[in-house]
Amino acid sequence: MTAPAPRPSLRPASPNFSSGPCAKRPGWSLDQLKDAALGRSHRSKIGKTKLADVLQRSRKLLNLPADYRIGIVPASDTGAVEMALWSLLGSRPVELLAWESFGQDWVTDVVKQLKLPDAKVTTAGYGKLPDLAKVDFTRDVVFLWNGTTSGVRVPDGSWIPDDREGLTICDATSAAFAMDLPWHKLDVVTWSWQKVLGGEGAHGMLVLSPRAVARLESTTPAWPLPKIFRMTKGGKIDEAIFKGDTINTPSMLAVEDAIDGLKWAESVGGVAGLIKRSEANLSAIARWVAQTDWVDFLAEEPKTRSCTSICLKIVDPWFIALSEDAQAEAAKKLASLLEGEKVAFDIAAYRSAPAGLRIWGGATVENADIAALLPWLDWAYAQVKQQDSAQAA
Ligand SMILES: Cc1ncc(COP(=O)(O)O)c(C=O)c1O
């Protein structure tokens, strides 16, 4: 039995719990962007200074090794990942790890588009991780630090050897600024602005280790590379990209907003402060899950539970007995009831993930808003269940 849940009186101050674009930082307003270099060339002195500011602040906050490159690239996280796959893969076999839908997307790219003959695909179902101890690091390895659509993250980098032969290519878009990334274990890291720091979509961030740069300079892909993927000039890394000379035109409004997000990150104690905020959000949800009988984490292993894309499954016998379509329908109703009440926007599970809820717990989400949301989840769930039982009677 699900306990009757009273209608809560307190609403979250912000109902924005989407997993991307994610909530703006506390206190954000459009006024903060008044110094944007609007109407100016991104190659002007002021434009380049702002782009370099994004790179420098990101580098410092993330504590990147001095010999790693960081650049702003086109087409958000997808652009950054695809640029890496198309530019770096092919000279040695590759292993792709996939445990949810974005990891599957990179499998599709490598197997069906690049058609690499020696691609090993290692998968696990929603809620699980593949056996990381079996990953073959004589190959290049492509993986996500955090599976945004299943809420399953790798617990740490201990499974990645320091003396690996292949490159590690890590899509960290829902992990950067929220989880500790062991840079010396990672050769390529990507993310976008609209996740943990609550920036705007369209721009990707790409970090390259010296080994990744050496690969770029020593091999030439067997396929044509469009301009927006090209990172070398005359066989050498194009250093300008990593100094703020972007390949094509960025939005200077989005750049200003990214700087605002980075300054806010500095003000809350840097990455340690951001991680603390995100982990506190996960803890609040974990405490509620522990005392709530209708819900559980989709991630089976506690140490793999994401502190950003917090994915929940419904474990109530009434729900489990429903057909897959009816489950999807009920979960959708739950999310739209909460949306209608303006207490939570965009928290339905990802379209190809098991029916349930996905609540963003990244640093821009206030812990008080998570606390205010939880009683509403109980209330809405009881409503949906009651309506279904009334219809069935
Ligand atoms: C792990 C992961 N990879 C890729 C993407 C796609 O990112 P973008 O829309 O920034 O290209 C997302 C978006 O949520 C993601 O979570």
Coordinates of N, CA and C in Angstrom, one line a residue, residues 6 13 21 33 60 71 73 86 119 128 152 173 188 218 224 228 272-273 276 309-311 350 360 376 378:
P6 N -0.7 13.7 1.9 CA -1.4 15.0 1.9 C -0.9 15.9 0.8
A13 N 11.1 26.7 -4.7 CA 11.2 28.1 -5.2 C 11.5 28.1 -6.7
P21 N 18.7 21.5 -21.0 CA 19.4 22.5 -20.2 C 19.0 22.5 -18.8
L33 N 24.2 39.5 -17.8 CA 24.9 39.3 -19.1 C 25.1 40.7 -19.8
K60 N 41.4 26.4 -14.5 CA 41.8 26.6 -13.1 C 40.8 25.9 -12.1
G71 N 39.6 23.4 -25.2 CA 39.1 24.3 -26.2 C 37.6 24.3 -26.3
V73 N 34.5 24.1 -28.8 CA 34.3 23.6 -30.1 C 32.8 23.6 -30.5
W86 N 36.0 11.0 -34.6 CA 36.4 11.1 -36.0 C 37.9 11.4 -36.2
A119 N 35.9 -3.1 -33.6 CA 35.2 -2.4 -32.5 C 34.6 -3.5 -31.6
K128 N 22.7 -0.7 -14.5 CA 24.0 -1.4 -14.2 C 25.2 -0.8 -14.9
V152 N 23.5 6.2 -13.8 CA 24.6 5.3 -13.3 C 26.0 5.9 -13.8
T173 N 29.8 14.9 -19.9 CA 28.9 16.2 -19.9 C 28.1 16.3 -18.7
V188 N 40.8 12.2 -23.4 CA 39.9 13.2 -24.0 C 38.7 13.3 -23.1
S218 N 50.2 12.1 -35.2 CA 51.0 11.0 -35.8 C 50.1 10.2 -36.7
P224 N 37.3 11.4 -44.8 CA 37.4 12.9 -44.9 C 36.9 13.5 -43.5
I228 N 34.6 21.5 -39.2 CA 34.3 21.7 -37.8 C 34.9 20.5 -36.9
A272 N 35.1 21.6 -5.5 CA 34.8 20.9 -4.2 C 33.4 21.4 -3.7
G273 N 33.2 22.7 -3.8 CA 31.9 23.3 -3.4 C 30.7 22.8 -4.3
K276 N 29.9 19.2 -3.4 CA 29.2 19.1 -2.1 C 27.8 19.4 -2.3
S309 N 22.2 13.3 -12.6 CA 20.9 12.8 -13.2 C 20.4 11.7 -12.3
I310 N 19.6 12.0 -11.4 CA 19.2 11.1 -10.4 C 17.9 10.4 -10.9
C311 N 18.1 9.1 -11.3 CA 17.0 8.4 -12.0 C 16.4 7.4 -11.0
Y350 N 14.1 9.7 -19.3 CA 14.5 9.9 -20.7 C 13.6 9.0 -21.6
W360 N 17.2 16.3 -11.8 CA 18.6 16.8 -11.8 C 19.0 17.3 -10.5
W376 N 5.8 16.4 -2.7 CA 5.0 16.4 -3.9 C 5.0 15.1 -4.7
D378 N 5.3 12.1 -3.5 CA 4.4 11.2 -2.8 C 3.0 11.6 -3.1

